Every structure is written in structure tokens, then in C-alpha cells.
PDB file of C-alpha atoms and ligand atoms in Angstrom:
ATOM      1  CA  UNK A   1      98.826  62.708  75.018  1.00 45.00           C
ATOM      2  CA  UNK A   2      96.051  64.505  76.624  1.00 50.00           C
ATOM      3  CA  UNK A   3      94.073  66.960  75.138  1.00 53.00           C
ATOM      4  CA  UNK A   4      94.804  70.429  75.472  1.00 52.00           C
ATOM      5  CA  UNK A   5      92.267  72.068  77.378  1.00 51.00           C
ATOM      6  CA  UNK A   6      89.809  74.077  75.586  1.00 52.00           C
ATOM      7  CA  UNK A   7      90.560  77.493  77.350  1.00 54.00           C
ATOM      8  CA  UNK A   8      94.161  77.422  75.442  1.00 56.00           C
ATOM      9  CA  UNK A   9      94.558  79.207  72.172  1.00 62.00           C
ATOM     10  CA  UNK A  10      96.643  76.975  69.586  1.00 70.00           C
ATOM     11  CA  UNK A  11     100.004  78.020  71.338  1.00 78.00           C
ATOM     12  CA  UNK A  12     100.233  77.509  74.999  1.00 81.00           C
ATOM     13  CA  UNK A  13     103.316  79.123  75.143  1.00 85.00           C
ATOM     14  CA  UNK A  14     102.040  82.500  73.638  1.00 85.00           C
ATOM     15  CA  UNK A  15      98.837  82.010  75.914  1.00 84.00           C
ATOM     16  CA  UNK A  16     101.674  82.065  79.258  1.00 87.00           C
ATOM     17  CA  UNK A  17     103.188  85.450  77.511  1.00 90.00           C
ATOM     18  CA  UNK A  18     100.112  86.904  76.874  1.00 89.00           C
ATOM     19  CA  UNK A  19      98.822  85.847  80.650  1.00 87.00           C
ATOM     20  CA  UNK A  20     102.274  87.271  82.225  1.00 91.00           C
ATOM     21  CA  UNK A  21     101.949  90.190  79.728  1.00 93.00           C
ATOM     22  CA  UNK A  22      98.325  90.840  81.444  1.00 91.00           C
ATOM     23  CA  UNK A  23      99.194  90.527  84.895  1.00 91.00           C
ATOM     24  CA  UNK A  24     102.365  92.802  84.556  1.00 95.00           C
ATOM     25  CA  UNK A  25     100.896  95.490  82.619  1.00 96.00           C
ATOM     26  CA  UNK A  26      97.943  95.440  84.991  1.00 94.00           C
ATOM     27  CA  UNK A  27     100.203  95.779  88.390  1.00 94.00           C
ATOM     28  CA  UNK A  28     101.771  98.911  86.680  1.00 96.00           C
ATOM     29  CA  UNK A  29      98.666 100.388  85.658  1.00 96.00           C
ATOM     30  CA  UNK A  30      97.398 100.098  89.399  1.00 96.00           C
ATOM     31  CA  UNK A  31     100.942 101.838  90.573  1.00 96.00           C
ATOM     32  CA  UNK A  32     100.055 104.688  87.920  1.00 96.00           C
ATOM     33  CA  UNK A  33      96.774 104.777  89.977  1.00 96.00           C
ATOM     34  CA  UNK A  34      98.421 105.168  93.108  1.00 96.00           C
ATOM     35  CA  UNK A  35     101.003 107.707  92.185  1.00 96.00           C
ATOM     36  CA  UNK A  36      98.434 109.908  90.198  1.00 97.00           C
ATOM     37  CA  UNK A  37      95.932 109.448  93.291  1.00 97.00           C
ATOM     38  CA  UNK A  38      98.977 110.815  95.858  1.00 98.00           C
ATOM     39  CA  UNK A  39     100.250 113.594  93.149  1.00 98.00           C
ATOM     40  CA  UNK A  40      96.425 114.751  93.193  1.00 97.00           C
ATOM     41  CA  UNK A  41      96.274 114.824  97.001  1.00 98.00           C
ATOM     42  CA  UNK A  42      99.104 117.293  97.019  1.00 98.00           C
ATOM     43  CA  UNK A  43      96.206 119.979  96.865  1.00 98.00           C
ATOM     44  CA  UNK A  44      95.161 119.086  99.822  1.00 97.00           C
ATOM     45  CA  UNK A  45      97.721 120.909 100.970  1.00 97.00           C
ATOM     46  CA  UNK A  46      96.985 124.023  99.114  1.00 96.00           C
ATOM     47  CA  UNK A  47      97.070 125.087  95.491  1.00 97.00           C
ATOM     48  CA  UNK A  48     100.706 126.214  95.746  1.00 97.00           C
ATOM     49  CA  UNK A  49     102.014 123.069  96.562  1.00 97.00           C
ATOM     50  CA  UNK A  50      99.937 120.934  93.772  1.00 98.00           C
ATOM     51  CA  UNK A  51     101.373 123.649  91.203  1.00 97.00           C
ATOM     52  CA  UNK A  52     104.980 123.444  92.595  1.00 98.00           C
ATOM     53  CA  UNK A  53     105.103 119.370  92.072  1.00 98.00           C
ATOM     54  CA  UNK A  54     103.248 119.963  88.542  1.00 97.00           C
ATOM     55  CA  UNK A  55     106.219 122.433  87.582  1.00 97.00           C
ATOM     56  CA  UNK A  56     108.815 119.841  89.353  1.00 97.00           C
ATOM     57  CA  UNK A  57     107.414 117.092  87.093  1.00 97.00           C
ATOM     58  CA  UNK A  58     107.395 119.528  84.015  1.00 95.00           C
ATOM     59  CA  UNK A  59     110.825 120.367  84.456  1.00 96.00           C
ATOM     60  CA  UNK A  60     112.419 116.725  84.909  1.00 96.00           C
ATOM     61  CA  UNK A  61     110.126 115.682  81.528  1.00 95.00           C
ATOM     62  CA  UNK A  62     108.401 113.519  84.327  1.00 96.00           C
ATOM     63  CA  UNK A  63     105.252 114.365  83.025  1.00 95.00           C
ATOM     64  CA  UNK A  64     105.501 113.666  79.312  1.00 95.00           C
ATOM     65  CA  UNK A  65     107.505 110.246  80.088  1.00 96.00           C
ATOM     66  CA  UNK A  66     104.938 109.450  82.966  1.00 96.00           C
ATOM     67  CA  UNK A  67     102.044 110.049  80.352  1.00 96.00           C
ATOM     68  CA  UNK A  68     103.992 108.133  77.400  1.00 97.00           C
ATOM     69  CA  UNK A  69     104.622 104.738  79.445  1.00 97.00           C
ATOM     70  CA  UNK A  70     101.326 105.069  81.181  1.00 96.00           C
ATOM     71  CA  UNK A  71      99.401 104.841  77.696  1.00 97.00           C
ATOM     72  CA  UNK A  72     101.993 102.413  76.513  1.00 97.00           C
ATOM     73  CA  UNK A  73     101.219  99.890  79.260  1.00 97.00           C
ATOM     74  CA  UNK A  74      97.502 100.765  79.135  1.00 96.00           C
ATOM     75  CA  UNK A  75      97.712  99.788  75.365  1.00 96.00           C
ATOM     76  CA  UNK A  76      99.660  96.582  76.148  1.00 96.00           C
ATOM     77  CA  UNK A  77      97.085  95.656  78.935  1.00 96.00           C
ATOM     78  CA  UNK A  78      94.341  95.881  76.750  1.00 93.00           C
ATOM     79  CA  UNK A  79      95.819  93.776  73.879  1.00 92.00           C
ATOM     80  CA  UNK A  80      97.026  91.100  76.182  1.00 91.00           C
ATOM     81  CA  UNK A  81      93.491  90.620  77.691  1.00 86.00           C
ATOM     82  CA  UNK A  82      91.385  91.547  74.638  1.00 83.00           C
ATOM     83  CA  UNK A  83      91.401  87.807  73.260  1.00 77.00           C
ATOM     84  CA  UNK A  84      89.457  86.661  76.379  1.00 72.00           C
ATOM     85  CA  UNK A  85      86.459  89.031  76.077  1.00 71.00           C
ATOM     86  CA  UNK A  86      83.631  87.319  74.158  1.00 70.00           C
ATOM     87  CA  UNK A  87      82.606  89.539  71.172  1.00 68.00           C
ATOM     88  CA  UNK A  88      80.070  87.360  69.593  1.00 71.00           C
ATOM     89  CA  UNK A  89      76.230  87.057  70.960  1.00 72.00           C
ATOM     90  CA  UNK A  90      76.341  83.310  70.976  1.00 74.00           C
ATOM     91  CA  UNK A  91      79.666  83.628  73.090  1.00 71.00           C
ATOM     92  CA  UNK A  92      78.091  86.106  75.118  1.00 72.00           C
ATOM     93  CA  UNK A  93      74.860  83.842  75.347  1.00 75.00           C
ATOM     94  CA  UNK A  94      76.698  80.658  76.511  1.00 75.00           C
ATOM     95  CA  UNK A  95      78.730  83.113  79.176  1.00 71.00           C
ATOM     96  CA  UNK A  96      75.754  83.904  80.522  1.00 74.00           C
ATOM     97  CA  UNK A  97      74.139  80.759  80.599  1.00 77.00           C
ATOM     98  CA  UNK A  98      77.235  79.294  82.330  1.00 76.00           C
ATOM     99  CA  UNK A  99      77.294  82.150  85.069  1.00 73.00           C
ATOM    100  CA  UNK A 100      73.851  81.487  85.880  1.00 73.00           C
ATOM    101  CA  UNK A 101      74.488  77.747  86.307  1.00 75.00           C
ATOM    102  CA  UNK A 102      77.473  77.924  88.548  1.00 72.00           C
ATOM    103  CA  UNK A 103      76.083  80.898  90.656  1.00 72.00           C
ATOM    104  CA  UNK A 104      79.402  81.657  91.616  1.00 70.00           C
ATOM    105  CA  UNK A 105      80.547  85.336  92.838  1.00 69.00           C
ATOM    106  CA  UNK A 106      84.338  85.024  90.624  1.00 71.00           C
ATOM    107  CA  UNK A 107      82.257  84.718  87.780  1.00 73.00           C
ATOM    108  CA  UNK A 108      80.269  87.708  88.018  1.00 78.00           C
ATOM    109  CA  UNK A 109      83.298  89.213  88.904  1.00 78.00           C
ATOM    110  CA  UNK A 110      85.102  88.404  85.878  1.00 79.00           C
ATOM    111  CA  UNK A 111      82.045  89.864  83.569  1.00 84.00           C
ATOM    112  CA  UNK A 112      81.988  92.618  85.958  1.00 90.00           C
ATOM    113  CA  UNK A 113      85.430  93.058  84.723  1.00 90.00           C
ATOM    114  CA  UNK A 114      85.307  93.239  81.129  1.00 89.00           C
ATOM    115  CA  UNK A 115      82.136  95.587  81.281  1.00 92.00           C
ATOM    116  CA  UNK A 116      84.280  98.303  83.725  1.00 96.00           C
ATOM    117  CA  UNK A 117      87.223  97.452  81.527  1.00 95.00           C
ATOM    118  CA  UNK A 118      85.134  98.985  78.559  1.00 94.00           C
ATOM    119  CA  UNK A 119      83.632 101.726  80.712  1.00 97.00           C
ATOM    120  CA  UNK A 120      87.309 102.908  81.644  1.00 97.00           C
ATOM    121  CA  UNK A 121      88.167 102.789  78.394  1.00 96.00           C
ATOM    122  CA  UNK A 122      86.112 105.322  77.299  1.00 97.00           C
ATOM    123  CA  UNK A 123      85.763 107.942  80.381  1.00 98.00           C
ATOM    124  CA  UNK A 124      89.721 107.821  80.943  1.00 97.00           C
ATOM    125  CA  UNK A 125      90.358 108.256  77.125  1.00 96.00           C
ATOM    126  CA  UNK A 126      87.972 111.405  77.793  1.00 97.00           C
ATOM    127  CA  UNK A 127      89.525 112.489  81.008  1.00 98.00           C
ATOM    128  CA  UNK A 128      93.143 112.171  79.525  1.00 97.00           C
ATOM    129  CA  UNK A 129      91.914 114.177  76.382  1.00 97.00           C
ATOM    130  CA  UNK A 130      90.381 117.091  78.668  1.00 97.00           C
ATOM    131  CA  UNK A 131      93.371 117.348  80.836  1.00 97.00           C
ATOM    132  CA  UNK A 132      96.009 117.387  77.972  1.00 97.00           C
ATOM    133  CA  UNK A 133      93.701 119.962  76.151  1.00 96.00           C
ATOM    134  CA  UNK A 134      93.971 122.111  79.085  1.00 94.00           C
ATOM    135  CA  UNK A 135      97.905 121.598  79.451  1.00 93.00           C
ATOM    136  CA  UNK A 136     100.024 122.538  81.683  1.00 93.00           C
ATOM    137  CA  UNK A 137      98.364 121.195  84.616  1.00 96.00           C
ATOM    138  CA  UNK A 138      97.460 123.785  87.150  1.00 96.00           C
ATOM    139  CA  UNK A 139      95.472 123.672  90.530  1.00 97.00           C
ATOM    140  CA  UNK A 140      92.903 126.648  89.336  1.00 96.00           C
ATOM    141  CA  UNK A 141      92.176 124.668  86.323  1.00 96.00           C
ATOM    142  CA  UNK A 142      91.527 121.669  87.632  1.00 97.00           C
ATOM    143  CA  UNK A 143      89.716 123.134  90.652  1.00 97.00           C
ATOM    144  CA  UNK A 144      87.535 124.679  87.776  1.00 95.00           C
ATOM    145  CA  UNK A 145      86.709 121.375  86.118  1.00 96.00           C
ATOM    146  CA  UNK A 146      85.471 119.779  89.412  1.00 97.00           C
ATOM    147  CA  UNK A 147      83.621 123.181  90.445  1.00 95.00           C
ATOM    148  CA  UNK A 148      81.634 123.327  87.046  1.00 92.00           C
ATOM    149  CA  UNK A 149      80.965 119.712  84.741  1.00 87.00           C
ATOM    150  CA  UNK A 150      83.656 117.410  86.056  1.00 95.00           C
ATOM    151  CA  UNK A 151      82.773 115.968  89.743  1.00 96.00           C
ATOM    152  CA  UNK A 152      80.256 113.273  89.291  1.00 97.00           C
ATOM    153  CA  UNK A 153      82.390 112.297  85.903  1.00 98.00           C
ATOM    154  CA  UNK A 154      85.462 111.634  88.254  1.00 98.00           C
ATOM    155  CA  UNK A 155      83.311 109.775  90.763  1.00 98.00           C
ATOM    156  CA  UNK A 156      82.343 107.404  88.778  1.00 98.00           C
ATOM    157  CA  UNK A 157      85.957 106.837  86.931  1.00 98.00           C
ATOM    158  CA  UNK A 158      87.107 106.421  90.922  1.00 98.00           C
ATOM    159  CA  UNK A 159      84.678 103.735  91.605  1.00 98.00           C
ATOM    160  CA  UNK A 160      84.720 101.975  88.231  1.00 98.00           C
ATOM    161  CA  UNK A 161      88.308 102.008  87.963  1.00 97.00           C
ATOM    162  CA  UNK A 162      89.235 101.268  92.070  1.00 96.00           C
ATOM    163  CA  UNK A 163      86.596  98.121  91.230  1.00 95.00           C
ATOM    164  CA  UNK A 164      88.443  97.222  88.307  1.00 96.00           C
ATOM    165  CA  UNK A 165      91.757  97.336  89.812  1.00 95.00           C
ATOM    166  CA  UNK A 166      90.932  95.789  93.010  1.00 94.00           C
ATOM    167  CA  UNK A 167      89.011  92.645  91.460  1.00 91.00           C
ATOM    168  CA  UNK A 168      91.685  92.346  88.635  1.00 91.00           C
ATOM    169  CA  UNK A 169      94.412  91.948  91.722  1.00 91.00           C
ATOM    170  CA  UNK A 170      92.397  89.617  93.867  1.00 90.00           C
ATOM    171  CA  UNK A 171      91.425  87.303  90.785  1.00 86.00           C
ATOM    172  CA  UNK A 172      95.202  87.178  89.822  1.00 86.00           C
ATOM    173  CA  UNK A 173      96.624  86.499  93.112  1.00 86.00           C
ATOM    174  CA  UNK A 174      93.870  83.912  93.837  1.00 85.00           C
ATOM    175  CA  UNK A 175      94.499  82.493  90.361  1.00 81.00           C
ATOM    176  CA  UNK A 176      98.287  81.950  90.438  1.00 80.00           C
ATOM    177  CA  UNK A 177      97.241  80.084  94.087  1.00 83.00           C
ATOM    178  CA  UNK A 178     100.211  82.409  95.784  1.00 80.00           C
ATOM    179  CA  UNK A 179      98.055  83.527  98.931  1.00 85.00           C
ATOM    180  CA  UNK A 180      95.281  82.528 100.815  1.00 88.00           C
ATOM    181  CA  UNK A 181      91.970  83.954  99.111  1.00 88.00           C
ATOM    182  CA  UNK A 182      91.058  85.311 102.652  1.00 91.00           C
ATOM    183  CA  UNK A 183      94.394  87.148 103.040  1.00 93.00           C
ATOM    184  CA  UNK A 184      94.384  88.382  99.781  1.00 92.00           C
ATOM    185  CA  UNK A 185      90.738  89.956 100.150  1.00 92.00           C
ATOM    186  CA  UNK A 186      91.717  91.665 103.318  1.00 95.00           C
ATOM    187  CA  UNK A 187      94.715  93.180 101.921  1.00 96.00           C
ATOM    188  CA  UNK A 188      93.217  94.286  98.652  1.00 95.00           C
ATOM    189  CA  UNK A 189      89.936  95.762 100.431  1.00 96.00           C
ATOM    190  CA  UNK A 190      92.339  97.514 102.433  1.00 97.00           C
ATOM    191  CA  UNK A 191      94.431  98.963  99.862  1.00 97.00           C
ATOM    192  CA  UNK A 192      91.356  99.940  98.050  1.00 97.00           C
ATOM    193  CA  UNK A 193      89.551 101.547 101.023  1.00 97.00           C
ATOM    194  CA  UNK A 194      92.884 103.919 101.281  1.00 97.00           C
ATOM    195  CA  UNK A 195      93.235 104.976  97.805  1.00 97.00           C
ATOM    196  CA  UNK A 196      89.437 105.779  97.743  1.00 98.00           C
ATOM    197  CA  UNK A 197      90.114 108.054 100.942  1.00 98.00           C
ATOM    198  CA  UNK A 198      93.189 109.785  99.308  1.00 98.00           C
ATOM    199  CA  UNK A 199      91.432 110.295  95.880  1.00 98.00           C
ATOM    200  CA  UNK A 200      88.425 111.605  97.812  1.00 98.00           C
ATOM    201  CA  UNK A 201      90.148 113.875  99.543  1.00 98.00           C
ATOM    202  CA  UNK A 202      92.140 114.948  96.237  1.00 98.00           C
ATOM    203  CA  UNK A 203      88.554 115.862  94.747  1.00 98.00           C
ATOM    204  CA  UNK A 204      87.045 117.430  97.885  1.00 97.00           C
ATOM    205  CA  UNK A 205      90.242 119.536  98.069  1.00 97.00           C
ATOM    206  CA  UNK A 206      89.531 120.729  94.555  1.00 97.00           C
ATOM    207  CA  UNK A 207      86.115 121.367  95.056  1.00 96.00           C
ATOM    208  CA  UNK A 208      86.519 123.728  98.038  1.00 94.00           C
ATOM    209  CA  UNK A 209      88.954 125.685  96.110  1.00 93.00           C
ATOM    210  CA  UNK A 210      88.713 129.257  95.505  1.00 80.00           C
ATOM    211  CA  UNK A 211      88.910 129.987  91.740  1.00 65.00           C
ATOM    212  CA  UNK A 212      90.110 132.770  89.776  1.00 53.00           C
ATOM    213  CA  UNK A 213      89.375 132.668  86.581  1.00 50.00           C
TER     214      UNK A 213
HETATM  215  C1  LIG B   1      97.663 109.538  81.861  1.00 78.43           C
HETATM  216  C2  LIG B   1      97.461 111.205  81.791  1.00 78.43           C
HETATM  217  C3  LIG B   1      96.652 111.459  83.214  1.00 78.43           C
HETATM  218  C4  LIG B   1      96.661 112.546  83.898  1.00 78.43           C
HETATM  219  C5  LIG B   1      97.860 113.841  83.542  1.00 78.43           C
HETATM  220  C6  LIG B   1      95.807 113.045  84.863  1.00 78.43           C
HETATM  221  C7  LIG B   1      95.626 114.217  85.483  1.00 78.43           C
HETATM  222  C8  LIG B   1      94.909 114.247  86.189  1.00 78.43           C
HETATM  223  C9  LIG B   1      94.564 115.825  86.887  1.00 78.43           C
HETATM  224  C10 LIG B   1      95.244 117.015  86.499  1.00 78.43           C
HETATM  225  C11 LIG B   1      93.274 115.300  87.764  1.00 78.43           C
HETATM  226  C12 LIG B   1      92.816 116.648  88.858  1.00 78.43           C
HETATM  227  C13 LIG B   1      91.286 117.036  88.114  1.00 78.43           C
HETATM  228  C14 LIG B   1      91.376 117.713  86.764  1.00 78.43           C
HETATM  229  O1  LIG B   1      92.450 118.409  86.569  1.00 78.43           O
HETATM  230  O2  LIG B   1      90.442 117.382  85.999  1.00 78.43           O
HETATM  231  C15 LIG B   1      92.706 114.188  87.611  1.00 78.43           C
HETATM  232  C16 LIG B   1      91.757 113.843  88.402  1.00 78.43           C
HETATM  233  C17 LIG B   1      91.425 112.392  88.426  1.00 78.43           C
HETATM  234  N1  LIG B   1      92.008 111.072  87.394  1.00 78.43           N
HETATM  235 FE1  LIG B   1      93.609 111.329  86.159  1.00 78.43          FE
HETATM  236  N2  LIG B   1      94.979 111.968  84.904  1.00 78.43           N
HETATM  237  C18 LIG B   1      95.517 110.832  83.869  1.00 78.43           C
HETATM  238  C19 LIG B   1      94.975 109.294  83.805  1.00 78.43           C
HETATM  239  C20 LIG B   1      94.359 109.048  84.416  1.00 78.43           C
HETATM  240  C21 LIG B   1      93.536 107.188  84.128  1.00 78.43           C
HETATM  241  C22 LIG B   1      93.911 106.731  83.287  1.00 78.43           C
HETATM  242  C23 LIG B   1      92.435 107.490  85.237  1.00 78.43           C
HETATM  243  C24 LIG B   1      91.491 106.165  85.834  1.00 78.43           C
HETATM  244  C25 LIG B   1      91.828 105.062  84.971  1.00 78.43           C
HETATM  245  C26 LIG B   1      92.466 108.675  85.956  1.00 78.43           C
HETATM  246  C27 LIG B   1      91.477 109.263  86.889  1.00 78.43           C
HETATM  247  C28 LIG B   1      90.899 110.051  87.473  1.00 78.43           C
HETATM  248  C29 LIG B   1      90.079 109.875  88.608  1.00 78.43           C
HETATM  249  C30 LIG B   1      89.144 109.026  89.530  1.00 78.43           C
HETATM  250  C31 LIG B   1      90.219 111.610  89.347  1.00 78.43           C
HETATM  251  C32 LIG B   1      89.477 112.573  89.963  1.00 78.43           C
HETATM  252  C33 LIG B   1      89.888 111.723  91.469  1.00 78.43           C
HETATM  253  C34 LIG B   1      91.136 112.852  92.232  1.00 78.43           C
HETATM  254  O3  LIG B   1      91.315 113.893  92.347  1.00 78.43           O
HETATM  255  O4  LIG B   1      92.234 112.080  92.258  1.00 78.43           O
HETATM  256  N3  LIG B   1      93.394 109.690  85.366  1.00 78.43           N
HETATM  257  N4  LIG B   1      93.480 113.644  86.903  1.00 78.43           N
END
């Protein structure tokens, strides 16, 4: 029987399940980010529209269910991809050595994927904590945050999250070989540009909102 590739763990079937869990949870998180962006962007239509949307989500328990599911899927995503992260000094050193030798953009993209994932873990936890501590959602409260300390925080979180999501989707689709590299890059690039625009539009509207507090 041929030797098992070193990249696989002791049980290839478990590896496949973890791989699929990483893929599905990643796609669900991207869906969450899109829904989150469009819900936030309702503030472009005015504070009453945002507040009406927030009350609607609250009345039908969609907020707690959405947040709970988002946290659960986020946890599954972290657990299913964590085995790939080189934690030891020796592992990290040999990874850099291989990356420098290969000089391939996709290897650097993977390293950046790990780094941005860790940054998101810290920034998104802080963000969720800050928003939940000031519950319920209200346009005036969000605008107050954006206009005081949080604008640069949100811009950094936005860029890091969109890079991580875009590069993650690109890598997955290329890896499974479903579509041509070029078509995937074009589709992902267009989607990222669109979602950045929606998010920045929302941030801009929060920034411009008159706040009576
Ligand atoms: C799970 C519960 C979450 C809730 C309830 C939530 C809610 C909100 C709200 C209300 C705002 C407007 C500003 C503010 O109120 O401070 C906001 C902005 C933002 N959130 Fe979240 N968020 C959640 C999770 C996340 C996650 C997981 C990410 C990224 C990984 C994220 C990224 C952002 C970014 C980048 C902004 C600023 C851009 C924009 O307005 O769209 N959020 N979020």
C-alpha cells in the first residue's frame, strides 16, 4: 500500500470531515457577514428604519437566535481549522523556510489567512462584547460608538474580515477544483468590492447621524 501523505493525520476520514466542517462553517460565516452588512446598512435609509429593523429582529427572537448560531458556527470553524495552525517555534520556522523557497503567492496568502483569523478572533470578540453590553440595538447608540472611539476599530475589523473571508473562499474553491482560478478570483473580487461598499456606506451613515445622548 502506498505511504499516506504526511499532510494527513492518523485518520484520513476524520481529516475529510474536519475539512468539510471548515468549508461549510466558513461559508455560513460569510453568509452571516453579508446579512450583518445589509442589516447595518439599513441606517443609510435613516435611523427609524434601522431601529424598526432591530425591533423586528427582537420581536421574533431573530437577534438572539442569529447571534447564538453565529457564535456556534464561529466556534466550529475555529475548532475545525485549528489543527492546521503551526503553534510550535520549530513548525513556524520550517513553514517560513518553505514559503521563502516556494515564493508562491498562495503560500503567503495562507500564512496571512492564519494571522488575520487570529486578529478577527480578538477584534470580533471585543466588538460583540461591546454591542451586547449596550443591548438593545439602536441607531443612536451605534452612531455614538462610531462617532467617538470605534471608527478606526471598525475599519480595521472590516478590512481584516473581508480579506480573511475573500481569501478563504478563493482558496477553498481553487483547492476543490470546482472552477477555474481566474473565474474564482473575479467572482470573489467583485463580491468583496460590493460588500466593502455596503459596509462603508453603513459606517458613513452612522458617522453622519445626529446623536442626541
Ligand atoms: C454576533 C453579533 C454581532 C452583532 C449583534 C453585531 C452588531 C453590529 C452593530 C450594531 C454595528 C454598528 C456599530 C455599533 O453598533 O457599534 C456593527 C458594526 C460592524 N460589525 Fe458587527 N455585529 C456582530 C458580529 C460581528 C462580527 C462577527 C464581525 C466580523 C467578523 C463584525 C464586524 C463588524 C464591522 C466591520 C462593523 C462596522 C461596519 C458596518 O457598519 O457594517 N460584526 N455590528
